[in-house]
PDB file of C-alpha atoms in Angstrom:
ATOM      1  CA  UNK A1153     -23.018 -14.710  26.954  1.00 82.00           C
ATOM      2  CA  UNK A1154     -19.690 -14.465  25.392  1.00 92.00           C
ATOM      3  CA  UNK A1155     -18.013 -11.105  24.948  1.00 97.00           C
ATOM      4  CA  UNK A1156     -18.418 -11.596  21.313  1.00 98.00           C
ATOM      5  CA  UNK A1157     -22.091 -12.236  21.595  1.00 96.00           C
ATOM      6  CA  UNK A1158     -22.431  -9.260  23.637  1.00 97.00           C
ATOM      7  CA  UNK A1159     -20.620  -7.136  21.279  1.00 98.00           C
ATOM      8  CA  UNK A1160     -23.072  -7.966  18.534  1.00 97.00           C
ATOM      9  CA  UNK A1161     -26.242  -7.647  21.033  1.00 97.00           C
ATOM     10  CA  UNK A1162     -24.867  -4.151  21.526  1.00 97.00           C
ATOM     11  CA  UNK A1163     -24.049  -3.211  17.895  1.00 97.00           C
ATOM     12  CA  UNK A1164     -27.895  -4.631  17.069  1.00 96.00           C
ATOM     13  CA  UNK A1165     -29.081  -2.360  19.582  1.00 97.00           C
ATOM     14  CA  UNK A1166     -27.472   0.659  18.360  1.00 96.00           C
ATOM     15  CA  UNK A1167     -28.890  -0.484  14.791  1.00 94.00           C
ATOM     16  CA  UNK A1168     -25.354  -0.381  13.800  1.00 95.00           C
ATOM     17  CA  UNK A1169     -23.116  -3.425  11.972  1.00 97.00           C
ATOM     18  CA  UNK A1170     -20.144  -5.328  13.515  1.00 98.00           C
ATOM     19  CA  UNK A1171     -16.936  -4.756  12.387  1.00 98.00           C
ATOM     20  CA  UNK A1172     -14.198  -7.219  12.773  1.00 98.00           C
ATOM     21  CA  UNK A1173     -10.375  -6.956  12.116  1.00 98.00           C
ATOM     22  CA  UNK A1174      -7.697  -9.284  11.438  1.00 97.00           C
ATOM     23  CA  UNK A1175      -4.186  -8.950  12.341  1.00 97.00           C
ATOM     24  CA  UNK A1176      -1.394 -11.466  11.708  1.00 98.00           C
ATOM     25  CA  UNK A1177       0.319 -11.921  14.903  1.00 98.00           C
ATOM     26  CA  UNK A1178       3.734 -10.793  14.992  1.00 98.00           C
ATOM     27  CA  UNK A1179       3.828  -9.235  12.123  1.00 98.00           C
ATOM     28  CA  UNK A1180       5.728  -7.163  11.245  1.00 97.00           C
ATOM     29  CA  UNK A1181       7.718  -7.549  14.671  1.00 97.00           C
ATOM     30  CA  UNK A1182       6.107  -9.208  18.082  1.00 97.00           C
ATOM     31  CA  UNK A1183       5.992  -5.347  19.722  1.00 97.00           C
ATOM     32  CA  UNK A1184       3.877  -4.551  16.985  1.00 98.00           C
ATOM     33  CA  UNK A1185       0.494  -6.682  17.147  1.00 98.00           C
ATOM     34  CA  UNK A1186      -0.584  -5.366  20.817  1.00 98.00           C
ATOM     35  CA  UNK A1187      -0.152  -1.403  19.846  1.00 98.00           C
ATOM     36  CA  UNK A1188      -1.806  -2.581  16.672  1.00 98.00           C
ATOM     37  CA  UNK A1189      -4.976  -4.211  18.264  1.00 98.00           C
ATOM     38  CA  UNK A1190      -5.057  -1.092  20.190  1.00 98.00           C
ATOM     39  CA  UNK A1191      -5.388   0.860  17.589  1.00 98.00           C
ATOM     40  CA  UNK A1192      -7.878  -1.143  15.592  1.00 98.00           C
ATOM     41  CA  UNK A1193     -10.344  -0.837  18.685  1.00 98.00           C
ATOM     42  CA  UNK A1194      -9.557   3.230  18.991  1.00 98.00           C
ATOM     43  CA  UNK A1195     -10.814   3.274  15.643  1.00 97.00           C
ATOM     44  CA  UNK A1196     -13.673   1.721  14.662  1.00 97.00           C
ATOM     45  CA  UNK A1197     -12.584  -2.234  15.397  1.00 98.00           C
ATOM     46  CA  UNK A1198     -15.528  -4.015  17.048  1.00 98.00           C
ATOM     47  CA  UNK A1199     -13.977  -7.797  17.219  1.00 98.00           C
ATOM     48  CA  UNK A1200     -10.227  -8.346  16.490  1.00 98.00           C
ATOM     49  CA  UNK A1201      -9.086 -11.501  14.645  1.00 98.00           C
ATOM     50  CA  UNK A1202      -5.499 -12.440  15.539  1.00 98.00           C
ATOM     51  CA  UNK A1203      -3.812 -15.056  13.374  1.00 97.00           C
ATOM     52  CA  UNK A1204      -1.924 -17.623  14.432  1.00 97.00           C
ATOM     53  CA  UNK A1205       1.580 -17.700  12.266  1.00 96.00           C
ATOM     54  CA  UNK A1206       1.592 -21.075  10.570  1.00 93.00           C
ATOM     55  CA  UNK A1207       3.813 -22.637   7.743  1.00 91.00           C
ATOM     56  CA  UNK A1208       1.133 -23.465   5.002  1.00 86.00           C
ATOM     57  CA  UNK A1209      -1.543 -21.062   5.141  1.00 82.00           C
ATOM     58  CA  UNK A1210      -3.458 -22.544   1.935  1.00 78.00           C
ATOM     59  CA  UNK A1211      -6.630 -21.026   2.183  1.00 78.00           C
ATOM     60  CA  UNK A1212      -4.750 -17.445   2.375  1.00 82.00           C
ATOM     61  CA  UNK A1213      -3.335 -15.209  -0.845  1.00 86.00           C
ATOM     62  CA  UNK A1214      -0.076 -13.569  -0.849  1.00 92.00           C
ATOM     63  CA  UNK A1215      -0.669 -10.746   1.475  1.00 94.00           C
ATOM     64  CA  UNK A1216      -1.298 -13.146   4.263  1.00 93.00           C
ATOM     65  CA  UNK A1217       1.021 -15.800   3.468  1.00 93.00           C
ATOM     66  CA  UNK A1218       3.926 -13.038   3.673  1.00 95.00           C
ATOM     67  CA  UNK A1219       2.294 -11.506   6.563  1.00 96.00           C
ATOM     68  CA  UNK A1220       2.716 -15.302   8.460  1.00 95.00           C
ATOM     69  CA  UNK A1221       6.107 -15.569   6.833  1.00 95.00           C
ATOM     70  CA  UNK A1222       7.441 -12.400   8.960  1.00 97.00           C
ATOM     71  CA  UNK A1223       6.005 -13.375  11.905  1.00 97.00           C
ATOM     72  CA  UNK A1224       7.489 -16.649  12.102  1.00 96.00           C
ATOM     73  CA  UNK A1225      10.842 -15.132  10.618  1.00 96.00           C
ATOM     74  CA  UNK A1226      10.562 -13.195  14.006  1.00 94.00           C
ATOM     75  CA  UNK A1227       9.827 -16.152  16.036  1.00 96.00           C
ATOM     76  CA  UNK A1228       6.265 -15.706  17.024  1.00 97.00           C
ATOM     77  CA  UNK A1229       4.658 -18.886  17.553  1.00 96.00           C
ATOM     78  CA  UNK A1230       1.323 -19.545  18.905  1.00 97.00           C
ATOM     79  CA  UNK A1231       2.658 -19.426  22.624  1.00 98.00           C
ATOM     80  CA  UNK A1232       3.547 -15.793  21.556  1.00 98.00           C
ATOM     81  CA  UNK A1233       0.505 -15.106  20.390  1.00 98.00           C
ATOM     82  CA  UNK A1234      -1.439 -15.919  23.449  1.00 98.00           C
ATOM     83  CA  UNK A1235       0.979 -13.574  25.190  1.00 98.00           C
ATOM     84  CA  UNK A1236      -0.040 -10.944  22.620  1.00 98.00           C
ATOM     85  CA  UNK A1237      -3.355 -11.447  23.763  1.00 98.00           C
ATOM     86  CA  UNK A1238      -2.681 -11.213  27.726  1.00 98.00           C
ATOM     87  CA  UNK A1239      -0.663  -8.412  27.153  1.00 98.00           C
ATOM     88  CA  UNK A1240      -3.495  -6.857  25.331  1.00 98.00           C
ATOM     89  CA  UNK A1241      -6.058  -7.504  28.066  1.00 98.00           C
ATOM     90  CA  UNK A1242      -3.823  -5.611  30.667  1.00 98.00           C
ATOM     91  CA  UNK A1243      -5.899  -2.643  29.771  1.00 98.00           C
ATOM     92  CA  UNK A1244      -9.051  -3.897  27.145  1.00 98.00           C
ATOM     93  CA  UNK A1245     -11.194  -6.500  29.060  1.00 97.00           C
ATOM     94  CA  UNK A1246     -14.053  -5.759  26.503  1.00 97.00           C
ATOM     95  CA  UNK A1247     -13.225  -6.212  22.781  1.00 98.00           C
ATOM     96  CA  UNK A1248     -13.822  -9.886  21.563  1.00 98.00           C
ATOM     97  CA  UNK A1249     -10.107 -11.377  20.670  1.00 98.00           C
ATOM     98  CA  UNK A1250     -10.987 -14.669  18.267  1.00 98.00           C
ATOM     99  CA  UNK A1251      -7.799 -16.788  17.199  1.00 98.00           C
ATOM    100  CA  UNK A1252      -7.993 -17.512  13.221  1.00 97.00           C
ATOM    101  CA  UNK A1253      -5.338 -20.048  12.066  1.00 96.00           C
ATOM    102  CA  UNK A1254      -4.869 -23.345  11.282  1.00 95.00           C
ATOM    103  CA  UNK A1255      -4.994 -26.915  13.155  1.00 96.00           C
ATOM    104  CA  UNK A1256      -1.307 -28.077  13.325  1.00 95.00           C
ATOM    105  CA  UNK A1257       0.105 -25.434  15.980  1.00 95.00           C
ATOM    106  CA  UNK A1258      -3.253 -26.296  18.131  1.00 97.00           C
ATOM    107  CA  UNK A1259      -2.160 -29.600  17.975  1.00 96.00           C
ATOM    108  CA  UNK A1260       0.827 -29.365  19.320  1.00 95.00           C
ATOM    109  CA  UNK A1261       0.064 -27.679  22.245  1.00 96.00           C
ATOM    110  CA  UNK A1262      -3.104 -30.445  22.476  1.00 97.00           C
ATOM    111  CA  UNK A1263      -6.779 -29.719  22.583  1.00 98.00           C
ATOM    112  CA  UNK A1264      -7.232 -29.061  26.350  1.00 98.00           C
ATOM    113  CA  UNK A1265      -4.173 -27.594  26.955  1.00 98.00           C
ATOM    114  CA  UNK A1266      -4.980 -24.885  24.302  1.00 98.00           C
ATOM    115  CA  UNK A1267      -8.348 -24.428  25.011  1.00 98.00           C
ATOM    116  CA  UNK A1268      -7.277 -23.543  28.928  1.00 98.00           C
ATOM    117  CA  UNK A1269      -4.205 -21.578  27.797  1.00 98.00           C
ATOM    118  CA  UNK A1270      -6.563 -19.515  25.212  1.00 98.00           C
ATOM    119  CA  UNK A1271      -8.929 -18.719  27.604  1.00 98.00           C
ATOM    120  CA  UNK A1272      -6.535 -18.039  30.111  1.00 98.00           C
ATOM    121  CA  UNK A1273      -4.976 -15.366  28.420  1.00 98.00           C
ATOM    122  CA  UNK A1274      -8.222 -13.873  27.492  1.00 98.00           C
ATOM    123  CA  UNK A1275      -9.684 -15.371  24.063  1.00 98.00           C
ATOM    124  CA  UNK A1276     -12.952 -15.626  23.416  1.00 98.00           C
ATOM    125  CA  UNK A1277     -13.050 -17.653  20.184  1.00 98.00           C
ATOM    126  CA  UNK A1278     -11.395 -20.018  18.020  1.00 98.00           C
ATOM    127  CA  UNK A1279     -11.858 -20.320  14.075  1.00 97.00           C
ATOM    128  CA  UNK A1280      -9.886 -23.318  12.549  1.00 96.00           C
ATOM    129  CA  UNK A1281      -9.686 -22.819   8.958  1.00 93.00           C
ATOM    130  CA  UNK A1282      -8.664 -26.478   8.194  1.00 93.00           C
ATOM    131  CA  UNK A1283     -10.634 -28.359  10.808  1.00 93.00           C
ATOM    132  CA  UNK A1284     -13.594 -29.663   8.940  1.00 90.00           C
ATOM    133  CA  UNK A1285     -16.908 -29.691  11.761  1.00 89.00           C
ATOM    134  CA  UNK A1286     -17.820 -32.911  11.293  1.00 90.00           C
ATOM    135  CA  UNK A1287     -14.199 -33.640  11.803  1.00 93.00           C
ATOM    136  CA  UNK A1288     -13.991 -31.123  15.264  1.00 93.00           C
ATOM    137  CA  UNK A1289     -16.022 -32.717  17.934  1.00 94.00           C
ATOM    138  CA  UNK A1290     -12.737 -33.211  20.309  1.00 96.00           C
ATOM    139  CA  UNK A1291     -11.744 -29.549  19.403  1.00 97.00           C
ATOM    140  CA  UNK A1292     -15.342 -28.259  20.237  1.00 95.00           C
ATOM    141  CA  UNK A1293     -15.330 -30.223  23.565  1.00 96.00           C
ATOM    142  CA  UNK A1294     -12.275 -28.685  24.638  1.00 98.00           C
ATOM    143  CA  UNK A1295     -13.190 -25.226  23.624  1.00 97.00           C
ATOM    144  CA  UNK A1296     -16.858 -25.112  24.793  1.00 97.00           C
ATOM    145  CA  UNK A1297     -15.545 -26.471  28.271  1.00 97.00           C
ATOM    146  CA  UNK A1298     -13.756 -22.946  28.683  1.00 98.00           C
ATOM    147  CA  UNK A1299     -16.471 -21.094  27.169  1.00 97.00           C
ATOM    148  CA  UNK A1300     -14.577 -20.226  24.112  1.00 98.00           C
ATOM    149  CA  UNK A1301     -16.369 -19.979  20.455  1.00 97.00           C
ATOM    150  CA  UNK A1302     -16.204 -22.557  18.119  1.00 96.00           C
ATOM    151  CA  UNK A1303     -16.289 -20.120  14.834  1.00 96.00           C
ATOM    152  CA  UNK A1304     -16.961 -21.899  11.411  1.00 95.00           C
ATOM    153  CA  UNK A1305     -16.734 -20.997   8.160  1.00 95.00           C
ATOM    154  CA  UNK A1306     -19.518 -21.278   5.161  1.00 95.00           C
ATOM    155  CA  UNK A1307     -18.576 -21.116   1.804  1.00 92.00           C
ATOM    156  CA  UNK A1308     -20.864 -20.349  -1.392  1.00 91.00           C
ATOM    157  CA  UNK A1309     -20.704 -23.847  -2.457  1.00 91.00           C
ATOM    158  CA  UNK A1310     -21.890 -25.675   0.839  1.00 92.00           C
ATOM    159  CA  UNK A1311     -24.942 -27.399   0.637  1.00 92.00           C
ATOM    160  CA  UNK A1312     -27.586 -26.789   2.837  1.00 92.00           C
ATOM    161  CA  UNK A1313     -27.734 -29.743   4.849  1.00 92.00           C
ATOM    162  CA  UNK A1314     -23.714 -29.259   6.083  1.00 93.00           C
ATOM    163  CA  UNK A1315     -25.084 -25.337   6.154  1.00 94.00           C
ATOM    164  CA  UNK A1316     -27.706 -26.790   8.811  1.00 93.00           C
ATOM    165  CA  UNK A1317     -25.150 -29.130  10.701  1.00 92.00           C
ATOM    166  CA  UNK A1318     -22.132 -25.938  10.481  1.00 93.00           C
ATOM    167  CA  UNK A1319     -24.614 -23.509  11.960  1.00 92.00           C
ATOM    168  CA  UNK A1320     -25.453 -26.387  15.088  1.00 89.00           C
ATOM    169  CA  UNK A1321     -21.774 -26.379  15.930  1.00 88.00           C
ATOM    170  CA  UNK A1322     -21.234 -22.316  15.701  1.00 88.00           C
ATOM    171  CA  UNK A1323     -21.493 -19.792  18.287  1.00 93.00           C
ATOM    172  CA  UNK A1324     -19.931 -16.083  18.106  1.00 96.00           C
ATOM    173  CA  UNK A1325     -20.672 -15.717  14.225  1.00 97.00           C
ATOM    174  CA  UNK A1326     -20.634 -17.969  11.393  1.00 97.00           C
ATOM    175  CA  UNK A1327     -18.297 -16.556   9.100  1.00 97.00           C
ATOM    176  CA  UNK A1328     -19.182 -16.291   5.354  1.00 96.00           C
ATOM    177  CA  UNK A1329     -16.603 -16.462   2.316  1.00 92.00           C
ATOM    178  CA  UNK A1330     -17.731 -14.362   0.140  1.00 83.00           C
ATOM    179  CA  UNK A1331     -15.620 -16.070  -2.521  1.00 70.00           C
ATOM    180  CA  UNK A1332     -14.460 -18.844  -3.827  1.00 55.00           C
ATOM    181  CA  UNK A1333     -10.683 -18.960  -3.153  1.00 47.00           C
ATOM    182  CA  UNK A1334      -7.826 -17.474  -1.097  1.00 44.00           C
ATOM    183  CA  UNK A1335      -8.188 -14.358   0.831  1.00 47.00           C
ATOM    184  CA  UNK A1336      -7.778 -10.955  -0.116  1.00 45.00           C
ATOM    185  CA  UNK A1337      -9.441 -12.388  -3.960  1.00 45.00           C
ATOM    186  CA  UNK A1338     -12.020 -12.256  -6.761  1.00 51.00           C
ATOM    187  CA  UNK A1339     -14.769  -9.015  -6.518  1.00 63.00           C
ATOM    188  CA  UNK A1340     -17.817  -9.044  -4.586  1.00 68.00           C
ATOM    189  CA  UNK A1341     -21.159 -10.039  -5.604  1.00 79.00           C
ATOM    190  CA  UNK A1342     -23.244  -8.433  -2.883  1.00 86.00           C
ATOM    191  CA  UNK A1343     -26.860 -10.076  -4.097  1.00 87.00           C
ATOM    192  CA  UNK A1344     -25.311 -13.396  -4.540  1.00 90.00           C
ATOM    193  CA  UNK A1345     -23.719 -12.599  -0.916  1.00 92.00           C
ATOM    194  CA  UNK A1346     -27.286 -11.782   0.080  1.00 92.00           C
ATOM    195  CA  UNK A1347     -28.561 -14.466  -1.071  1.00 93.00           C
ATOM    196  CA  UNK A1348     -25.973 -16.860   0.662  1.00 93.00           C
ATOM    197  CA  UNK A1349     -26.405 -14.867   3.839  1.00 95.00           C
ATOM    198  CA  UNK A1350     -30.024 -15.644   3.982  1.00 94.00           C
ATOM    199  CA  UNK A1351     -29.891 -19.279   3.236  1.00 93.00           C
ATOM    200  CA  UNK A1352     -27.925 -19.184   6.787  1.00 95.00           C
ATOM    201  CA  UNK A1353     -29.977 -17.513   8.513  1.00 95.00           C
ATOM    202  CA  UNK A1354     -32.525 -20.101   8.422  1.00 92.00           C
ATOM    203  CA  UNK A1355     -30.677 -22.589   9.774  1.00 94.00           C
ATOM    204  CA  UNK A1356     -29.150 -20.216  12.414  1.00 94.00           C
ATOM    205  CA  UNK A1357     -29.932 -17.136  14.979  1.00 93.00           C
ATOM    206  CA  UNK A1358     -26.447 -16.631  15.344  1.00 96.00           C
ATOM    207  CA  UNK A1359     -24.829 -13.447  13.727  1.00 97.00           C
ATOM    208  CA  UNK A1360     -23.304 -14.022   9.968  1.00 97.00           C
ATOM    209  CA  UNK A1361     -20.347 -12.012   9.439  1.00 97.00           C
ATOM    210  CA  UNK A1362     -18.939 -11.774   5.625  1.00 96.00           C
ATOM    211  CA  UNK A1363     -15.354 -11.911   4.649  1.00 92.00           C
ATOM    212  CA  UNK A1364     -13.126 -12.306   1.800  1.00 86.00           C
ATOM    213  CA  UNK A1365     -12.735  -9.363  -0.509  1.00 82.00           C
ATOM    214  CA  UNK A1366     -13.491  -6.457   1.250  1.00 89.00           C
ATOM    215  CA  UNK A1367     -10.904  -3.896   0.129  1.00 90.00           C
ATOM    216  CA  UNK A1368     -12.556  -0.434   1.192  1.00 93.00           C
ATOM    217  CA  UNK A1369     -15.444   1.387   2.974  1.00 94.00           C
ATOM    218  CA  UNK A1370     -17.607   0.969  -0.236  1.00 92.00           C
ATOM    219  CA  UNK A1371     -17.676  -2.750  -0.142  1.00 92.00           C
ATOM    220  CA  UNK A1372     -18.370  -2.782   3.751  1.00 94.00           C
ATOM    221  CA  UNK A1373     -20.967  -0.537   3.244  1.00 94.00           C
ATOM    222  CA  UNK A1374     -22.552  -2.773   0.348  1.00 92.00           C
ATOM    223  CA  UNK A1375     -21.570  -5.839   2.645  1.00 93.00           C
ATOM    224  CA  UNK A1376     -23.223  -4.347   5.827  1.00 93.00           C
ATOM    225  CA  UNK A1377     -26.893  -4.259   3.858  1.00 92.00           C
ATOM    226  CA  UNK A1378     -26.495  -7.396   4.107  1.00 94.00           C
ATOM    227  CA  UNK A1379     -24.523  -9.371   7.074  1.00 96.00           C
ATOM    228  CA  UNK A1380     -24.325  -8.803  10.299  1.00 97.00           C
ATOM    229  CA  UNK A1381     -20.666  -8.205  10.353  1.00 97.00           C
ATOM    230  CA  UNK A1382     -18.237  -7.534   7.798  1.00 97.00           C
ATOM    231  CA  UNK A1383     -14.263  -9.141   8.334  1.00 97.00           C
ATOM    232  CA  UNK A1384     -11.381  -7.390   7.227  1.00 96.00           C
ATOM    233  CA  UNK A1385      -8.177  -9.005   6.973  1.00 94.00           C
ATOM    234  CA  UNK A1386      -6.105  -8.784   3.593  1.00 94.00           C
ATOM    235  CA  UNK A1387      -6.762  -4.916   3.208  1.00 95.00           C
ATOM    236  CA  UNK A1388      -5.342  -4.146   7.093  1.00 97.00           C
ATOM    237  CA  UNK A1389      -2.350  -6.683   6.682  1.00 97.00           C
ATOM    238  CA  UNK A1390      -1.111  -5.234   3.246  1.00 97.00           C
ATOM    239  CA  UNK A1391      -0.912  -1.633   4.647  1.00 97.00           C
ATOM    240  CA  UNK A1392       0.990  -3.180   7.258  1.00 98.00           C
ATOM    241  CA  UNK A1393       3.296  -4.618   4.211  1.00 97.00           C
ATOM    242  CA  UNK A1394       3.346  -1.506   2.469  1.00 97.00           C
ATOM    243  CA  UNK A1395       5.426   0.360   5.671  1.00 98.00           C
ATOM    244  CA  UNK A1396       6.967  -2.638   6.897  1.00 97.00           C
ATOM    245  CA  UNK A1397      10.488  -1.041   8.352  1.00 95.00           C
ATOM    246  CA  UNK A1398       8.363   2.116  10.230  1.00 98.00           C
ATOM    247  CA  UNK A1399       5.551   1.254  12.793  1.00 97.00           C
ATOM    248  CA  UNK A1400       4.473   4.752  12.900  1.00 98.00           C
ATOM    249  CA  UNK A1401       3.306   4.524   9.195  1.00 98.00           C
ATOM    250  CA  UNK A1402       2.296   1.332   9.839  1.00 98.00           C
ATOM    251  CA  UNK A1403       0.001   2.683  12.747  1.00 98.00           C
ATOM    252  CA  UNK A1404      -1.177   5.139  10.151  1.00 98.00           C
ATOM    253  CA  UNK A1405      -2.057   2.982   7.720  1.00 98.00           C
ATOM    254  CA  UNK A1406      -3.894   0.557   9.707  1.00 98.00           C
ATOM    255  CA  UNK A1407      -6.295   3.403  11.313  1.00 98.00           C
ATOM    256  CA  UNK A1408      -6.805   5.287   7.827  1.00 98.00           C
ATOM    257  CA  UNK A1409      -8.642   2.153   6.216  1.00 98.00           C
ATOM    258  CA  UNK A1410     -10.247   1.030   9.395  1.00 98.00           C
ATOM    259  CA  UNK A1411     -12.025   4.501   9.750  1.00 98.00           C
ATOM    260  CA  UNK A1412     -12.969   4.414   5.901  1.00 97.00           C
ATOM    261  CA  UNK A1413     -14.163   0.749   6.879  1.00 97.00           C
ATOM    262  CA  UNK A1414     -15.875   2.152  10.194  1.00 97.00           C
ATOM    263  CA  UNK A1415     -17.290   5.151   8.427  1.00 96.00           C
ATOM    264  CA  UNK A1416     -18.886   2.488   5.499  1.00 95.00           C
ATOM    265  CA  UNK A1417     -20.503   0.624   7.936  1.00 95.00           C
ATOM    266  CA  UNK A1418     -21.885   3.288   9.417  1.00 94.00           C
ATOM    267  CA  UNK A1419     -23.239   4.857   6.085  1.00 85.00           C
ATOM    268  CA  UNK A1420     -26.831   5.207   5.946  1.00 70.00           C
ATOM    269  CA  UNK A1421     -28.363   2.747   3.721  1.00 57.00           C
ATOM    270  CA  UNK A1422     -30.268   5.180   2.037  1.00 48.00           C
ATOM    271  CA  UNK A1423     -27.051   6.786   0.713  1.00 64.00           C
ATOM    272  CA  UNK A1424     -24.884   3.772  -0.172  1.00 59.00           C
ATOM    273  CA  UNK A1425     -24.364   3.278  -4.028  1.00 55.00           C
ATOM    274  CA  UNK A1426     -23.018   0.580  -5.847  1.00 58.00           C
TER     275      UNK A1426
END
């Protein structure tokens, strides 16, 4: 089992929801992302998404977009980022580190050479935002070969026969959009989430984590009722962009709103109100 499947065994057995993070690597600065995922983890983080800086992030709103736009501006490539990641493992061997990004910069390094790199430098899943499945088989190959986690995502208006074929590709999570549209977008619909969410799950046993549009403990909480995870990304990058200039506020910022997003998912459901 994968780190990241052993993370959510563990979070099931403690009757307790997943939480996972993004981060845009190298943002704001390379020598920020590894303190960063450190301090994610110290409070509250569960599975840390790192982005891979790329060019043309279409399926991303503003936050992101500027958030890849520094880190490249800084030089980070995808070679950096895998550094980020090794350099991260020095002294975390347990947190699940998934790479969340787009196909081009895999490409260039090439399919093997990436997956061996990846895993190499401690990865334990890949999520191509661009990479259609029926479209990935070479890119599974490769990935599955170094036991790395091909991560998919589901959107509201997939049908369910590509919802069954999706879910026989996926291991990790299958990750839900919540929305249609960019990240960081639109308002959340938690029974139409629900809904969605169970529609999955019977086409899968793998865990369903639920992105897109979670700004604040209150919509994790609502989200954790029903997914198994909730993912964070435009809410944690745009505190980053609010301090950009002072990594100790940065720091701040990032572990204020994941404890609010730690302390939702931990809120009984009992006491959780829309």
């Amino acid at each position: 089992m994968s780190r990241i499947g052993h993370r959510f065994e563990q979070r099931r057995a403690e009757q307790r929801k997943t939480l996972v993070t993004y981060l845009t690597g190298g943002d704001p600065h390379p020598r920020a992302t590894v303190p960063l995922m450190h301090r994610l983890v110290d409070t509250g983080a569960d599975v840390i998404e790192v982005g891979m800086p790329f060019s043309d992030p279409m399926a991303d709103g503003p936050v992101i977009q500027s958030a890849c736009d520094r880190a490249l501006e800084n030089g980070t490539g995808l070679r950096g980022v895998l550094e980020m990641v090794r350099d991260f493992r020095r002294t975390d061997n347990d947190t699940p580190v998934v790479l969340m990004g787009y196909l081009n910069p895999i490409e260039q390094i090439g399919y093997q050479a990436f997956a061996r790199d990846a895993a190499a430098a401690g990865v334990d899943g890949v999520l191509t935002v661009d990479l259609p499945p029926e479209e990935g088989s070479e890119l599974v190959a490769a990935l599955l070969s170094h036991s790395l986690d091909p991560i998919w995502l589901v959107a509201p208006t997939t049908r369910m026969e590509r919802v069954n074929s999706i879910c026989g590709q996926a291991s990790g999570f299958v990750y839900y959009v919540s929305l249609k549209g960019v990240t960081g977008a639109g308002t959340l619909d938690v029974d139409d989430v629900g809904s969605h969410v169970d529609t999955i799950r019977q086409a899968t046993r793998t865990p369903v984590g639920v992105g897109f549009g979670v700004r604040s403990g209150h919509d994790a909480a609502r989200l954790g009722q029903v997914a198994d995870a909730v993912v964070v990304g435009t809410a944690i990058v745009s505190r980053i962009a609010e301090n950009v200039g002072d990594d100790a506020a940065i720091g701040d910022a990032v572990e204020a709103i994941t404890r609010e997003l730690r302390a939702g998912l931990d809120t009984p459901l009992a006491e959780v109100v829309d």
